[in-house]
XYZ file of C-alpha atoms in Angstrom:
487
model
C 13.035 -10.488 29.618
C 14.761 -7.093 29.565
C 13.619 -6.698 25.885
C 9.873 -6.957 26.856
C 10.439 -4.806 29.855
C 11.902 -1.989 27.514
C 9.092 -2.365 25.149
C 6.455 -2.015 27.919
C 8.264 1.078 29.229
C 8.319 2.513 25.793
C 4.677 1.976 25.214
C 3.807 3.729 28.361
C 5.876 6.715 27.377
C 4.418 7.037 24.013
C 0.961 7.676 25.291
C 2.069 11.257 26.328
C 4.502 12.072 23.559
C 3.658 14.474 20.812
C 3.324 12.681 17.411
C 6.081 14.739 15.801
C 8.442 13.577 18.462
C 7.366 9.996 17.859
C 8.160 10.297 14.088
C 11.394 11.992 14.773
C 12.338 9.240 17.258
C 11.368 6.424 14.774
C 13.459 7.975 12.080
C 16.536 8.665 14.097
C 17.102 5.022 14.916
C 20.471 5.214 13.289
C 21.776 6.237 16.744
C 20.065 3.160 18.130
C 21.516 -0.438 17.716
C 19.328 -3.427 17.238
C 21.625 -5.419 19.542
C 24.946 -4.744 21.310
C 27.595 -3.023 18.992
C 26.993 -4.904 15.679
C 30.340 -4.745 13.735
C 29.551 -3.083 10.257
C 32.597 -4.768 8.841
C 31.354 -8.223 9.401
C 30.821 -10.634 6.540
C 27.249 -11.682 6.150
C 25.795 -14.809 4.602
C 22.759 -12.692 3.500
C 22.194 -8.799 3.775
C 18.738 -7.348 2.982
C 18.234 -3.820 1.613
C 14.786 -2.826 2.694
C 12.827 -3.191 5.953
C 9.310 -3.765 4.594
C 7.166 -6.828 4.889
C 9.140 -8.843 2.567
C 12.541 -7.865 3.729
C 11.601 -8.451 7.289
C 10.042 -11.768 6.686
C 13.177 -12.875 4.717
C 15.618 -11.755 7.522
C 13.799 -13.483 10.123
C 13.483 -16.670 8.142
C 17.193 -16.757 7.389
C 18.088 -16.240 11.046
C 15.749 -18.988 12.175
C 17.509 -21.386 9.662
C 20.973 -20.389 11.086
C 22.204 -17.863 8.568
C 24.174 -14.702 9.331
C 21.810 -11.897 8.246
C 21.778 -8.162 8.427
C 19.221 -5.590 7.269
C 19.351 -1.890 6.324
C 16.434 0.284 5.941
C 16.178 4.134 5.377
C 13.088 6.195 4.571
C 13.852 9.084 2.237
C 11.553 11.989 2.932
C 8.572 12.532 0.638
C 8.365 15.694 -1.357
C 6.434 17.270 1.610
C 8.978 15.973 4.126
C 7.041 13.070 5.497
C 9.044 10.240 7.050
C 8.147 7.009 9.043
C 9.603 4.058 10.925
C 10.573 0.519 10.168
C 8.081 -1.755 8.428
C 7.785 -0.416 4.891
C 4.926 1.035 2.815
C 2.177 -1.219 3.930
C 2.557 -0.573 7.667
C 3.260 3.039 7.566
C 1.692 4.640 4.450
C -0.256 1.889 2.839
C -2.555 -1.108 3.658
C -2.579 -0.576 7.528
C -3.483 3.145 7.817
C -5.596 3.034 4.642
C -7.746 0.108 5.967
C -8.190 1.557 9.304
C -9.291 4.958 7.746
C -11.624 3.129 5.372
C -13.112 1.330 8.347
C -13.564 4.697 10.128
C -15.495 5.950 7.035
C -17.674 2.862 6.764
C -18.562 3.413 10.511
C -19.829 6.905 9.590
C -21.703 5.570 6.554
C -23.394 2.916 8.614
C -25.074 5.560 10.854
C -27.819 5.795 8.157
C -28.382 2.032 8.502
C -28.436 2.211 12.211
C -31.144 4.787 12.121
C -33.309 2.656 9.856
C -32.534 -0.324 12.195
C -34.127 1.528 15.039
C -31.247 3.435 16.799
C -31.906 7.014 17.728
C -28.853 8.825 16.577
C -28.363 12.515 15.972
C -28.975 13.682 12.543
C -25.738 15.639 12.450
C -22.517 14.141 13.690
C -18.969 15.426 13.221
C -15.790 13.529 12.333
C -12.529 14.383 14.005
C -9.663 13.857 11.590
C -7.213 14.642 14.404
C -8.592 11.934 16.760
C -8.727 9.246 14.010
C -5.149 10.179 12.819
C -3.761 10.118 16.354
C -5.135 6.593 17.030
C -4.029 5.194 13.663
C -0.576 6.765 14.202
C -0.244 5.165 17.715
C -1.002 1.770 16.275
C 1.541 2.214 13.481
C 4.225 3.267 16.035
C 3.471 0.100 18.051
C 4.156 -1.893 14.908
C 7.413 0.033 14.349
C 8.525 -0.674 17.746
C 7.456 -4.362 17.551
C 9.620 -4.912 14.412
C 12.705 -3.286 16.143
C 12.042 -5.485 19.105
C 11.865 -8.758 17.075
C 15.226 -7.874 15.355
C 16.713 -7.221 18.772
C 15.452 -10.480 20.273
C 16.749 -12.333 17.195
C 20.083 -10.462 17.185
C 19.638 -9.350 13.653
C 21.869 -6.319 12.996
C 19.559 -3.425 11.846
C 21.006 -0.326 10.301
C 18.980 2.801 9.592
C 21.256 3.951 6.775
C 20.848 4.596 3.072
C 22.550 1.824 1.197
C 24.390 1.785 -2.056
C 26.421 -0.754 -3.851
C 30.277 -0.516 -4.110
C 30.423 -3.816 -6.084
C 28.379 -7.081 -6.172
C 29.741 -8.088 -2.720
C 30.110 -4.728 -0.921
C 27.679 -2.199 0.336
C 28.106 1.433 1.458
C 25.812 2.558 4.296
C 25.818 6.254 4.378
C 25.954 7.819 7.853
C 28.261 9.650 10.173
C 30.656 7.871 9.707
C 29.908 5.686 6.659
C 29.722 2.049 7.158
C 30.957 -0.849 4.780
C 29.036 -4.140 4.665
C 30.266 -7.285 2.852
C 27.946 -10.063 2.077
C 27.855 -13.346 0.128
C 24.278 -12.605 -1.051
C 22.237 -9.537 -1.214
C 18.462 -9.181 -1.378
C 16.850 -5.988 -2.653
C 13.470 -5.372 -1.119
C 13.129 -1.621 -1.311
C 9.536 -1.497 -2.640
C 8.183 1.689 -4.437
C 7.298 5.292 -3.991
C 4.549 7.278 -5.689
C 5.121 9.195 -8.914
C 4.612 12.907 -8.742
C 6.837 14.960 -10.847
C 5.058 14.631 -14.141
C 2.798 17.618 -13.540
C 4.006 21.244 -13.184
C 3.728 22.418 -9.498
C 2.757 18.958 -8.027
C 6.031 18.366 -6.342
C 5.712 21.716 -4.447
C 2.019 21.803 -3.730
C 0.533 18.206 -3.965
C 0.756 15.332 -1.529
C 0.832 11.557 -2.104
C -0.190 8.614 -0.155
C 3.168 8.940 1.613
C 1.796 12.171 3.219
C -2.032 11.711 3.560
C -2.105 9.511 6.574
C 0.166 11.751 8.553
C -1.565 15.064 7.760
C -2.149 17.138 11.016
C -5.512 18.308 9.917
C -8.276 17.138 7.744
C -7.409 17.648 3.985
C -10.782 19.418 3.336
C -11.908 19.846 -0.164
C -9.639 17.380 -1.914
C -8.825 16.441 -5.627
C -7.438 13.069 -6.112
C -5.517 12.719 -9.403
C -5.577 9.237 -10.824
C -7.868 6.172 -11.094
C -5.477 3.496 -9.538
C -6.597 1.505 -6.641
C -4.869 3.906 -4.317
C -6.655 6.777 -5.788
C -10.096 5.311 -5.545
C -9.573 3.753 -2.047
C -8.450 7.159 -0.786
C -11.213 9.178 -2.405
C -13.653 6.646 -1.026
C -12.719 7.000 2.601
C -12.209 10.719 2.339
C -15.619 11.282 0.958
C -17.275 9.218 3.674
C -15.652 11.038 6.653
C -17.052 14.210 5.132
C -14.414 15.646 2.737
C -15.619 17.329 -0.412
C -13.859 14.837 -2.787
C -13.227 14.887 -6.452
C -11.409 12.348 -8.627
C -9.622 13.392 -11.842
C -9.428 10.381 -14.415
C -7.405 10.618 -17.530
C -9.011 7.497 -19.187
C -10.349 4.475 -17.189
C -10.754 3.272 -13.710
C -8.517 0.597 -12.440
C -6.344 -0.094 -15.406
C -5.419 -3.733 -15.451
C -8.364 -4.781 -13.439
C -11.689 -6.132 -14.739
C -13.282 -3.212 -16.440
C -16.883 -4.312 -15.873
C -16.153 -4.252 -12.073
C -14.078 -1.074 -12.301
C -16.911 0.738 -13.972
C -19.376 -0.396 -11.347
C -17.047 0.927 -8.651
C -16.707 4.269 -10.300
C -20.548 4.548 -10.869
C -21.050 3.688 -7.135
C -18.629 6.298 -5.895
C -20.173 9.024 -8.315
C -23.666 8.167 -7.028
C -22.652 8.728 -3.546
C -21.363 12.314 -4.076
C -17.754 11.990 -5.382
C -17.377 14.201 -8.365
C -15.585 12.637 -11.318
C -13.558 14.650 -13.781
C -13.651 12.153 -16.549
C -11.152 12.101 -19.492
C -9.381 15.092 -17.748
C -5.735 15.696 -16.956
C -4.270 18.336 -14.641
C -1.931 20.939 -16.324
C -0.550 22.903 -13.462
C -0.856 23.414 -9.746
C -0.247 26.847 -8.211
C -0.723 28.441 -4.850
C -3.703 30.843 -4.661
C -3.457 34.000 -2.498
C -6.205 32.353 -0.395
C -3.783 29.585 0.475
C -5.761 26.991 -1.486
C -4.279 25.198 -4.470
C -5.388 26.287 -7.941
C -5.617 23.412 -10.371
C -5.606 24.182 -13.960
C -6.879 21.103 -16.091
C -7.831 20.119 -19.546
C -10.510 17.772 -20.970
C -8.612 15.311 -23.272
C -11.404 14.945 -25.945
C -12.423 18.634 -26.249
C -9.226 20.439 -25.141
C -11.485 22.536 -22.971
C -9.476 24.132 -20.097
C -10.812 24.833 -16.576
C -9.662 25.843 -13.073
C -10.862 24.893 -9.614
C -9.589 25.586 -6.102
C -8.906 22.812 -3.600
C -7.553 22.636 -0.124
C -5.575 19.514 -0.956
C -4.400 17.731 -4.077
C -3.486 14.136 -3.771
C -1.489 12.534 -6.512
C -2.088 8.883 -7.162
C -0.940 8.327 -10.747
C 1.252 5.332 -10.168
C 4.301 4.229 -8.390
C 8.028 3.716 -9.258
C 10.495 1.215 -7.758
C 12.672 2.889 -5.083
C 15.980 1.850 -6.859
C 17.456 5.263 -7.484
C 20.586 5.882 -5.553
C 21.297 2.121 -4.907
C 24.157 2.405 -7.493
C 23.011 -0.892 -8.991
C 25.183 -0.492 -11.930
C 28.377 -0.839 -9.809
C 26.968 -4.300 -8.957
C 26.387 -5.144 -12.537
C 22.572 -4.695 -12.408
C 20.367 -2.783 -14.743
C 16.820 -1.572 -14.090
C 13.749 -0.963 -16.316
C 12.410 2.510 -17.063
C 10.008 2.043 -14.033
C 12.937 1.471 -11.840
C 12.088 -2.304 -11.437
C 14.303 -5.232 -11.654
C 13.900 -8.223 -13.766
C 14.123 -11.434 -11.843
C 13.879 -15.255 -12.590
C 11.310 -17.637 -11.180
C 13.639 -17.989 -8.311
C 13.905 -14.169 -7.527
C 17.396 -14.158 -8.888
C 18.627 -11.005 -10.747
C 21.126 -11.039 -13.702
C 23.800 -10.994 -11.073
C 24.131 -14.454 -9.582
C 24.420 -13.356 -5.869
C 21.882 -10.712 -5.893
C 18.115 -11.345 -5.546
C 15.105 -9.177 -5.290
C 11.587 -9.610 -3.800
C 8.353 -7.625 -3.656
C 7.259 -4.568 -5.419
C 10.728 -3.879 -6.871
C 10.416 -6.846 -9.098
C 9.021 -6.540 -12.606
C 5.747 -8.563 -13.149
C 5.077 -9.501 -9.522
C 1.848 -8.789 -7.753
C 2.251 -5.718 -5.600
C 0.851 -7.299 -2.525
C 2.095 -7.449 1.078
C 1.259 -11.155 1.683
C 2.947 -12.129 -1.529
C 6.112 -10.249 -0.553
C 6.217 -12.086 2.759
C 5.591 -15.434 1.289
C 8.209 -14.840 -1.407
C 10.744 -13.702 1.106
C 10.216 -16.777 3.378
C 10.505 -19.125 0.397
C 13.671 -17.429 -0.877
C 15.225 -17.708 2.563
C 14.436 -21.330 2.657
C 15.977 -21.893 -0.829
C 19.079 -19.856 0.251
C 19.635 -21.892 3.346
C 19.060 -25.258 1.524
C 15.832 -26.328 3.282
C 13.772 -26.093 0.118
C 13.943 -25.873 -3.739
C 10.491 -24.826 -4.206
C 9.802 -21.480 -6.238
C 7.018 -19.099 -5.315
C 3.795 -19.677 -7.294
C 2.494 -16.247 -8.441
C -0.662 -17.540 -10.270
C -4.195 -16.927 -8.985
C -3.336 -14.640 -6.295
C -6.504 -13.201 -4.656
C -6.863 -9.500 -3.605
C -9.200 -6.923 -2.388
C -9.673 -3.191 -3.363
C -10.963 -1.285 -0.491
C -13.246 1.161 -2.216
C -16.542 2.097 -0.445
C -17.991 -1.030 -2.094
C -15.252 -3.488 -1.606
C -13.961 -5.404 -4.686
C -12.615 -9.009 -3.968
C -11.181 -11.052 -6.856
C -9.137 -14.023 -7.993
C -7.988 -15.278 -11.368
C -8.475 -13.707 -14.831
C -10.310 -10.580 -15.690
C -13.092 -10.971 -18.299
C -10.986 -9.235 -20.847
C -8.023 -11.743 -20.263
C -10.314 -14.766 -20.001
C -11.612 -13.908 -23.573
C -8.291 -13.047 -24.748
C -6.618 -16.228 -23.667
C -9.601 -18.452 -24.746
C -11.975 -18.667 -27.598
C -14.571 -16.095 -26.885
C -17.559 -18.427 -27.214
C -15.835 -20.922 -24.677
C -15.938 -18.436 -21.882
C -19.323 -18.340 -19.901
C -20.030 -15.502 -17.667
C -22.335 -16.301 -14.574
C -23.232 -13.089 -12.959
C -25.825 -11.561 -10.563
C -26.702 -8.295 -8.953
C -28.115 -8.613 -5.518
C -29.020 -6.977 -2.187
C -27.336 -8.592 0.826
C -29.497 -10.079 3.521
C -28.466 -7.277 5.997
C -29.775 -4.568 3.588
C -33.174 -6.026 2.892
C -34.938 -3.896 5.578
C -33.015 -0.785 4.853
C -34.822 1.329 2.171
C -31.812 3.632 1.619
C -29.689 0.793 0.313
C -29.948 0.129 -3.414
C -31.329 -3.158 -4.614
C -28.629 -4.058 -7.057
C -25.572 -2.296 -5.852
C -23.730 -5.545 -5.087
C -22.581 -7.898 -7.836
C -20.865 -11.234 -8.378
C -19.325 -12.563 -11.524
C -17.780 -16.033 -12.205
C -15.892 -16.706 -15.456
C -15.975 -20.235 -16.507
C -14.156 -22.228 -19.414
C -17.126 -24.074 -20.897
C -15.310 -27.014 -22.479
C -13.698 -28.032 -19.077
C -16.004 -26.262 -16.434
C -12.885 -24.694 -14.947
C -13.341 -21.422 -13.155
C -11.022 -18.858 -14.807
C -11.969 -15.810 -12.668
C -14.048 -14.834 -9.627
C -15.279 -11.187 -8.942
C -17.223 -9.894 -6.051
C -18.370 -6.417 -5.165
C -20.068 -5.797 -1.767
C -19.305 -4.613 1.847
C -17.275 -6.131 4.647
C -20.108 -6.281 7.142
C -22.432 -8.073 4.680
C -22.610 -11.751 4.250
C -20.228 -12.935 2.803
C -17.855 -10.126 2.582
C -15.071 -9.642 -0.182
C -12.499 -10.279 2.363
C -14.177 -13.532 3.403
C -13.976 -14.671 -0.142
C -10.564 -13.261 -1.150
C -7.265 -12.524 0.551
C -6.608 -8.850 1.175
C -3.427 -6.754 0.996
C -3.131 -6.825 4.830
C 0.027 -8.553 6.162
C -0.011 -11.781 8.034
C 0.399 -11.667 11.761
C 3.985 -12.852 11.354
C-alpha cells in the first residue's frame, strides 16, 4: 500500500539524517496529518488526550469496535529542552531506551565471564556512548513512525497539539490556529514527568530521565539523586558502561518495594563500585568555572555539609502526573497534590463522561502493560462489548538493576501487616546460578529467591527473585517486565 511505501522510503532516509533533525521532524508533526484533512470541529465519540502506550491502545481498540475516535499528544520540552516523538514515556524516555542501555551494560560486564569461559578478549575495551545512543535513537524513531503509520492506516485523527479543557465536552488544541474538539467522552492518558524543582539549581543544571537517553556525549562522572527504581536502574547501567557513578540516598532504597530485596540490590551495586551517599540530601547545584557541576550536600543525621564536582547530575526523586495546563477545573475535575486523578474501578473520574488510564491515575501500578490492558478494557466497556473491570491485583514487574529483581504479590512488610505475623512463612535461599558455577569471579550467594506463604491456607502471598537475565531462570522469565506488548 502507499502507506507502507511511504514508511519504507522514510526508513531509508533516516539512515543518513542527523539525529537532531530526526527529533525536530518528529516533534513538528503538527504540520503533518494522520490522514487526509481531519476536521477539528468534528464531534467524536471518544477523544484521547495522550499518545503513550495506554492512550494508543485505547484509541486503536475503539476504532476496531466502530467508534469515532481522535487523539492529541504533545511533548512539552524538559527543563533541558529535550523533546521526542509519539509513543509516550516508555517508548521514548523510559522502558525501551533504559532496557537497551541496561543490556549494553550487561554485555560489557559479561566480558569478564567470557574470559573465564575461555575467550581471548583484550583486557581493555572502550565503550562508545555515541554509537550506543545513535542505535537506540534509531530504534525509537522507528517506533515513533510506526505509531503514526498505524494511526494513518486506521484513519484515527492525530493532533500534535497541547490540549486544555474548555468544558466537560469541549477541548482546545493550541496551535496556529487553535482548534476546537467536541466529544461525548474524553480519556486522560497523559502519564507523568520527573520532579526536579525541589532543589536549588537543579532546574538549571541537572538532567532527568527525560534527557539522559538523548545526551550527545557520555555523562561522565555522574551523581544520581534518588533511590527509586529509575535512579537505581540508571545508576546501574551508567556504572557498567564505565561512568564513575554515585547515588545520593535520602533514606531507603526502593521505597514501597520489599526492603529485604531493596537492601540486597543496594549492597550489590555498592560492591561493584557504585558510591553511595547514604542518608544524604543535595542542598544546591552550581556551575563551577571548570564547567562541572558543584553539588553541595548534607548528611541528614550529622548535619555535616560537603561538596563534590560532577560532570552530570541526574535527578530521579519521583514523578508527578502531567496534568498541569489541562484546565481540568473547567471540566469539573480536581487533582491530588501529586497531580494525579482519582478514578473508580471502571477508570471513571468524578465527571461522568471523563475517564483516565495509566500513570495519571491515583493508586494504579505505573507499568506499561497495565496501561495497555486498562486502555483496551476501557474501550471495550465504552463500546458495549464488555462490562469487565481491570483487575489490578498481583501485577508482576521487574526492576532492571545490575542484578535484576522480579516480583509479584505482597512485600514481606505488607504480608506481615495484612496477616498475623506468625502465620506468614518465609521460604528463601541464596544461590549461584548454573552458568556461574565455573566462574571464580562470580559471588556464591549474590542471587536470592524468597517466597512468602500464608501458613494456615498454604497460599502464596508474594514471590521475589534477584538474579540476571542470562541465567536460568531469569527474573523476566518469572515475572512480567515493564516492556510494552508487541501490540
